[in-house]
CSV table of C-alpha atoms in Angstrom, one decimal:
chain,number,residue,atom,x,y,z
A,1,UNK,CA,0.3,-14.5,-0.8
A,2,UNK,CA,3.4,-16.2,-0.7
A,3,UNK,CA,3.6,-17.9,-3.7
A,4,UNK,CA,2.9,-14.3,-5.0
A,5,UNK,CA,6.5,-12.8,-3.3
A,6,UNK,CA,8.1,-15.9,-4.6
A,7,UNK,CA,7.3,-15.0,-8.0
A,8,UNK,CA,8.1,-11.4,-7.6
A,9,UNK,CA,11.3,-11.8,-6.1
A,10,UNK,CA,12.5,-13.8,-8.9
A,11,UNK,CA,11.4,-10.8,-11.0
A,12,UNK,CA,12.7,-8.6,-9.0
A,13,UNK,CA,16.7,-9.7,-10.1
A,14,UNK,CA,16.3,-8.8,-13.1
A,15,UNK,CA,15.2,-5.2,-12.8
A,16,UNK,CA,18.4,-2.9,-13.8
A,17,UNK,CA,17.6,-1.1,-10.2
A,18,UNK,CA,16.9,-2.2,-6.9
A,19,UNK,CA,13.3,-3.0,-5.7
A,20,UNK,CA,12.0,-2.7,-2.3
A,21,UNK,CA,8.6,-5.1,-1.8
A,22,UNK,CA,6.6,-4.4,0.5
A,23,UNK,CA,3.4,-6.3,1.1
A,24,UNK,CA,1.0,-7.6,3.8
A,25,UNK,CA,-2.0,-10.7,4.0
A,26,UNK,CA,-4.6,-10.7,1.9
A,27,UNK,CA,-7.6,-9.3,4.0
A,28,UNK,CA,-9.7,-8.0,2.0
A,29,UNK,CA,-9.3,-4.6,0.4
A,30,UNK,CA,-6.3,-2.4,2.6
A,31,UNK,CA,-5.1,-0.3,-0.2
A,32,UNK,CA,-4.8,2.7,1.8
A,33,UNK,CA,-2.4,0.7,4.6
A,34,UNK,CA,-0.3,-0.8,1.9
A,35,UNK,CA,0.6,2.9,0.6
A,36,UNK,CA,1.5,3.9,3.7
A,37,UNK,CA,3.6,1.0,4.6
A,38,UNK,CA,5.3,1.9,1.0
A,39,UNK,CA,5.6,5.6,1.7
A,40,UNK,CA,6.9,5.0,4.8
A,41,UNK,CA,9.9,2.6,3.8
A,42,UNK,CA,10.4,4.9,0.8
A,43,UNK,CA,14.5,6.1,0.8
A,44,UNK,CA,13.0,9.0,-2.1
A,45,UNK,CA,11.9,12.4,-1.3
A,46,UNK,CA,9.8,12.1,-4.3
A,47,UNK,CA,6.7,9.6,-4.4
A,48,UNK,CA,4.6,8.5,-7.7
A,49,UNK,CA,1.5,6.5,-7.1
A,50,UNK,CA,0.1,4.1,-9.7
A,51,UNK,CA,-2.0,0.7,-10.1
A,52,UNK,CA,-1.3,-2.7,-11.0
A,53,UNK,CA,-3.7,-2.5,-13.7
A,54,UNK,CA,-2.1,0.0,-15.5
A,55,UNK,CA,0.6,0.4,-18.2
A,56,UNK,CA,2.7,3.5,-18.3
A,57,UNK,CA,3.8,5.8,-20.9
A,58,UNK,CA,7.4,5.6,-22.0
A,59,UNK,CA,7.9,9.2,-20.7
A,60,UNK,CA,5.7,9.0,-17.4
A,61,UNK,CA,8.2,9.1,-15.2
A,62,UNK,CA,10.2,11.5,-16.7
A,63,UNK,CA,6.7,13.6,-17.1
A,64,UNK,CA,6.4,13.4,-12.8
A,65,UNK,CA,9.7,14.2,-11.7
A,66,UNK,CA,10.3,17.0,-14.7
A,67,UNK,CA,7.5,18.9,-13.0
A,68,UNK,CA,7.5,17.9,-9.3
A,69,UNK,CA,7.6,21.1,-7.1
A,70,UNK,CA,7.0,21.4,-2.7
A,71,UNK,CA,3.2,21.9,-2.1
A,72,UNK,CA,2.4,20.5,-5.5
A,73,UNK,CA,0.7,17.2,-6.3
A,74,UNK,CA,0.6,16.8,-9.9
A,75,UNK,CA,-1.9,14.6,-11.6
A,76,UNK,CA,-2.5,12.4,-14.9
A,77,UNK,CA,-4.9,11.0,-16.7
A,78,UNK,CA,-5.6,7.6,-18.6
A,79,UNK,CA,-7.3,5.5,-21.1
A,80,UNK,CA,-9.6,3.2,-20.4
A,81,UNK,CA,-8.9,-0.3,-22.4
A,82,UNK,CA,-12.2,-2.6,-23.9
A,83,UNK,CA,-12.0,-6.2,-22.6
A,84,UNK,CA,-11.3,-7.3,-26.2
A,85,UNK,CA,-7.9,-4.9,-26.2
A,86,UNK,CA,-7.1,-5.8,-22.8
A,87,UNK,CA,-7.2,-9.5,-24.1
A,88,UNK,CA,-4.8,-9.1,-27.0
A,89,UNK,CA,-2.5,-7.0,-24.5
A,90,UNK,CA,-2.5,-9.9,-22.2
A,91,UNK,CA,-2.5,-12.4,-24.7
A,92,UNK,CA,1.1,-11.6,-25.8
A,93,UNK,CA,2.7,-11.1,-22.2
A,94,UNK,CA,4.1,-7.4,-23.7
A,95,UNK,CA,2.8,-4.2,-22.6
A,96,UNK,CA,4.3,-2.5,-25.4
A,97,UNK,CA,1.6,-3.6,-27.4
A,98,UNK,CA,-0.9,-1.4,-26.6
A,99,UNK,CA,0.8,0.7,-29.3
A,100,UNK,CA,0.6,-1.9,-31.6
A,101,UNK,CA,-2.1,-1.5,-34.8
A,102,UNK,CA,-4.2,-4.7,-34.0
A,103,UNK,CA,-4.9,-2.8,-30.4
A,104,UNK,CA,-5.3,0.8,-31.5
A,105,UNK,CA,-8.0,-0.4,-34.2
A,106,UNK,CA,-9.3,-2.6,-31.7
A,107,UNK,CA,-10.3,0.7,-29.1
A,108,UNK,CA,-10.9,2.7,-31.7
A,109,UNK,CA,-13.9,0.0,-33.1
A,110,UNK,CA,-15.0,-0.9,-29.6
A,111,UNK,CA,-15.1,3.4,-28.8
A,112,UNK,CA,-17.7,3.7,-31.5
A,113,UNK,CA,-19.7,-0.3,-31.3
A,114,UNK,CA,-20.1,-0.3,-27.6
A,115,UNK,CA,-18.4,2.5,-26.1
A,116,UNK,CA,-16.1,-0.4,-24.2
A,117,UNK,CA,-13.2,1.7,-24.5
A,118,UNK,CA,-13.1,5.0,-23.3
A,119,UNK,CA,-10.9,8.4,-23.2
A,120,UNK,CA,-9.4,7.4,-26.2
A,121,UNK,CA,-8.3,11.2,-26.2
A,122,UNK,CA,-6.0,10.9,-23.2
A,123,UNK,CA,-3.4,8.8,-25.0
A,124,UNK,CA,-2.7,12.0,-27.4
A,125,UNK,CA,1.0,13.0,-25.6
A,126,UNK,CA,1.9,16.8,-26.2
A,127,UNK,CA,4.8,18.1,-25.2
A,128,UNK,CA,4.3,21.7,-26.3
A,129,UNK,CA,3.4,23.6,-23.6
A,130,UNK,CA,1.3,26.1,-25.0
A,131,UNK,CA,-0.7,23.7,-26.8
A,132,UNK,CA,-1.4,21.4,-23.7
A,133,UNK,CA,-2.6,24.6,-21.9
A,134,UNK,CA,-4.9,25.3,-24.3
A,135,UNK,CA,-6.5,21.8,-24.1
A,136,UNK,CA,-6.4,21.4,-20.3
A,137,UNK,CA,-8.2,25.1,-19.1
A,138,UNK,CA,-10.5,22.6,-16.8
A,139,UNK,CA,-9.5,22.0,-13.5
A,140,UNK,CA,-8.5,18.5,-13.0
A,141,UNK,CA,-8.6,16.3,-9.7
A,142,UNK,CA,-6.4,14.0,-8.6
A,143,UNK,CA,-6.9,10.5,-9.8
A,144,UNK,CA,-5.3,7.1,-7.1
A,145,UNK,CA,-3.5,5.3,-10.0
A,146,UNK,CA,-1.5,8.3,-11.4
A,147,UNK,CA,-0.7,11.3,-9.1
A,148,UNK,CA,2.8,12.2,-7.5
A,149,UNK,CA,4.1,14.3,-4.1
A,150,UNK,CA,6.9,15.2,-2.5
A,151,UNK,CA,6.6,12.6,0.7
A,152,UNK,CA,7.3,15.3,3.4
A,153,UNK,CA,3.7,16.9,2.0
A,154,UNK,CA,2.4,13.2,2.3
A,155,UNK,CA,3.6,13.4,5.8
A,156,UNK,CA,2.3,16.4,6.5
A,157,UNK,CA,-1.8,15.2,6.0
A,158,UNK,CA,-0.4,11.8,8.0
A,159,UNK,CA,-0.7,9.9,4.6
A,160,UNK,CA,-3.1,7.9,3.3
A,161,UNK,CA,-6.5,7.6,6.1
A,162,UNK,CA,-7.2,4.1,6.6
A,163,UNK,CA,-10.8,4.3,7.7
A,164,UNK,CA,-11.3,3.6,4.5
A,165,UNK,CA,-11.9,0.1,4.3
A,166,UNK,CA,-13.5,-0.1,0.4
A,167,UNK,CA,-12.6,1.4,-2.8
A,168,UNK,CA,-13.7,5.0,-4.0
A,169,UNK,CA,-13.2,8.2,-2.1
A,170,UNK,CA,-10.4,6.8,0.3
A,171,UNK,CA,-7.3,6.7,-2.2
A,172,UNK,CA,-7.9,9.8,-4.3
A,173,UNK,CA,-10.8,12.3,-3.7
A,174,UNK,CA,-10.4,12.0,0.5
A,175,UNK,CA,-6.5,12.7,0.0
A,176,UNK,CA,-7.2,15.7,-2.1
A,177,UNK,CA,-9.4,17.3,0.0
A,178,UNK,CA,-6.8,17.4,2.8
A,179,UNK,CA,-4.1,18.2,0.8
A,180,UNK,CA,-5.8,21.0,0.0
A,181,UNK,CA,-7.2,22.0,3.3
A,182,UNK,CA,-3.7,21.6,3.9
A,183,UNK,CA,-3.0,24.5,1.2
A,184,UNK,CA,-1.2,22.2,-1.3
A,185,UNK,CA,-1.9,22.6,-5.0
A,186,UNK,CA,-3.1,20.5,-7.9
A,187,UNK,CA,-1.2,20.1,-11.4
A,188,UNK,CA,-2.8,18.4,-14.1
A,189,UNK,CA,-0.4,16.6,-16.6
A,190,UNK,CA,-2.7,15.4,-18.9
A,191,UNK,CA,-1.1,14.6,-21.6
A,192,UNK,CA,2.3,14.2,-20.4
A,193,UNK,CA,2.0,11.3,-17.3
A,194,UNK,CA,-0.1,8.9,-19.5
A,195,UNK,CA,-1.6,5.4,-18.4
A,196,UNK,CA,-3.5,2.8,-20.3
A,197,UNK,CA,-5.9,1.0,-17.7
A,198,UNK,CA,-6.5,-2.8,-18.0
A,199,UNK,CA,-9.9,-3.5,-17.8
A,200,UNK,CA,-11.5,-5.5,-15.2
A,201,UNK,CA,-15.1,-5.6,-13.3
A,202,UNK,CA,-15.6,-3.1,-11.1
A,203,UNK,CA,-16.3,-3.0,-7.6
A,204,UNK,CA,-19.4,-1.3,-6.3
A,205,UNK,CA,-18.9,1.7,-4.0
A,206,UNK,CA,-19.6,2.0,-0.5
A,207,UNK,CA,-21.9,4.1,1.1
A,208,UNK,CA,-19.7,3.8,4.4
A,209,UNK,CA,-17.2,5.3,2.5
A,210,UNK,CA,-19.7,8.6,1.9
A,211,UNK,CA,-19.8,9.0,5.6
A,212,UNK,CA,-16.4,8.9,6.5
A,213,UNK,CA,-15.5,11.6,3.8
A,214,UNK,CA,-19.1,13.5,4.8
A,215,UNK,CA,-17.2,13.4,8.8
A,216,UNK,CA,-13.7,14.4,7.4
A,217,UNK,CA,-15.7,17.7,6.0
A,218,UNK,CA,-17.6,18.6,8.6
A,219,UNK,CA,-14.4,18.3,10.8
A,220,UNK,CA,-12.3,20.4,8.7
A,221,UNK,CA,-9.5,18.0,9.2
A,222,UNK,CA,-6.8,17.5,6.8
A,223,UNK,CA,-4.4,15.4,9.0
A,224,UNK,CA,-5.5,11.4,9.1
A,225,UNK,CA,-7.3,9.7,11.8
A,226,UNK,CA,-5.0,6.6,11.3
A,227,UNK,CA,-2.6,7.3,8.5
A,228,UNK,CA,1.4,6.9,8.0
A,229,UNK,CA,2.7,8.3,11.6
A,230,UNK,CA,1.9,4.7,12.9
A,231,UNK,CA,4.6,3.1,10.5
A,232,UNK,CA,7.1,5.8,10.1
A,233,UNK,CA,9.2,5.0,13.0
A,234,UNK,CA,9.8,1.2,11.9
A,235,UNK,CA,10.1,2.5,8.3
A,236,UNK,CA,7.7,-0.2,7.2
């Protein structure tokens, strides 16, 4: 809305580097036509994808562009906050919080009372390498709030497809079955590139979703029906 770019833009001024905001009407759910608008306007070579919902490790970003290599999309993983944590986060208006002792005791109780918090095991950052490869021998996919790309291999699958017109399948499990139809590879950095996930009710899938992925298979198609090609040349 616009009372919504007002606010940001004051924001915005007092970042320590400069912000691009892009945005469109509220019209129901369009995530997948919002990241391509974004990719599209993007002056980087390099793109990282998260949520609003999510707070970021200290070293996230440094995690993402440390390992970023052509024809990789490298993946993280996060926690999953109980309303009760997500309350005290909110509460004090600072994300750094979630590190605090009154939150960590709060995910660890509501882990093992009513399993409201989950993959407590994802906060655990390891930077030794050997270790981490140890922990992480399964194959991990790519998850919509926390994966990165160079934007040329973004480009190449035409972005995000925006047939997708729900949540599920569209912003993360569709785009990584054409990236990799495409012959790009996935990284996990689990453990490194680390979120903490806000809780909030979630949406129920759609089945229409199912059949436009179902279509994209039986196609063999990795480049989108209507992806980022229709906003590339206005750069918006």
């Amino acid at each position: 809305s616009e009372e919504t770019v007002k606010k940001l833009s004051k924001l915005i001024k007092d970042f320590p580097f400069p912000v691009r905001h892009i945005w469109h009407e509220d019209k129901g759910w369009r995530k997948n036509a919002i990241l391509n608008r974004a990719a599209a306007a993007a002056s980087s070579d390099y793109l990282i994808f998260i949520d609003g919902d999510c707070i970021l490790h200290k070293h996230f970003i440094k995690e993402h562009i440390n390992h970023r290599k052509p024809g990789t999309v490298l993946t993280g993983r996060r926690v999953y906050l109980s309303p009760a944590a997500t309350s005290l986060i909110l509460q004090s208006e600072d994300f750094r919080k979630v590190y605090s002792l009154p939150v960590v005791l709060r995910l660890l109780y509501d882990r093992y009372a009513d399993q409201s918090s989950a993959h407590l095991e994802n906060a655990l950052y390891l930077g030794n390498m050997f270790l981490r490869k140890f922990i992480n021998r399964k194959d991990r996919g790519v998850l919509g709030s926390n994966f990165s790309l160079y934007r040329n291999d973004l480009i190449r699958i035409n972005g995000f497809d925006e047939q997708y017109t729900a949540p599920y399948v569209g912003e993360d499990t569709d785009l990584e079955y054409r990236l990799r139809l495409a012959g790009m590879q996935v990284k996990t950095l689990k453990h490194l590139a680390i979120q903490y996930h806000l809780f909030h009710q979630r949406q129920e899938k759609n089945t229409l979703n199912e059949e436009i992925f179902k279509k994209t298979k039986s196609e063999g198609r990795y480049y989108a029906e209507k992806g980022i090609n229709q906003y590339l040349a206005s750069g918006s």
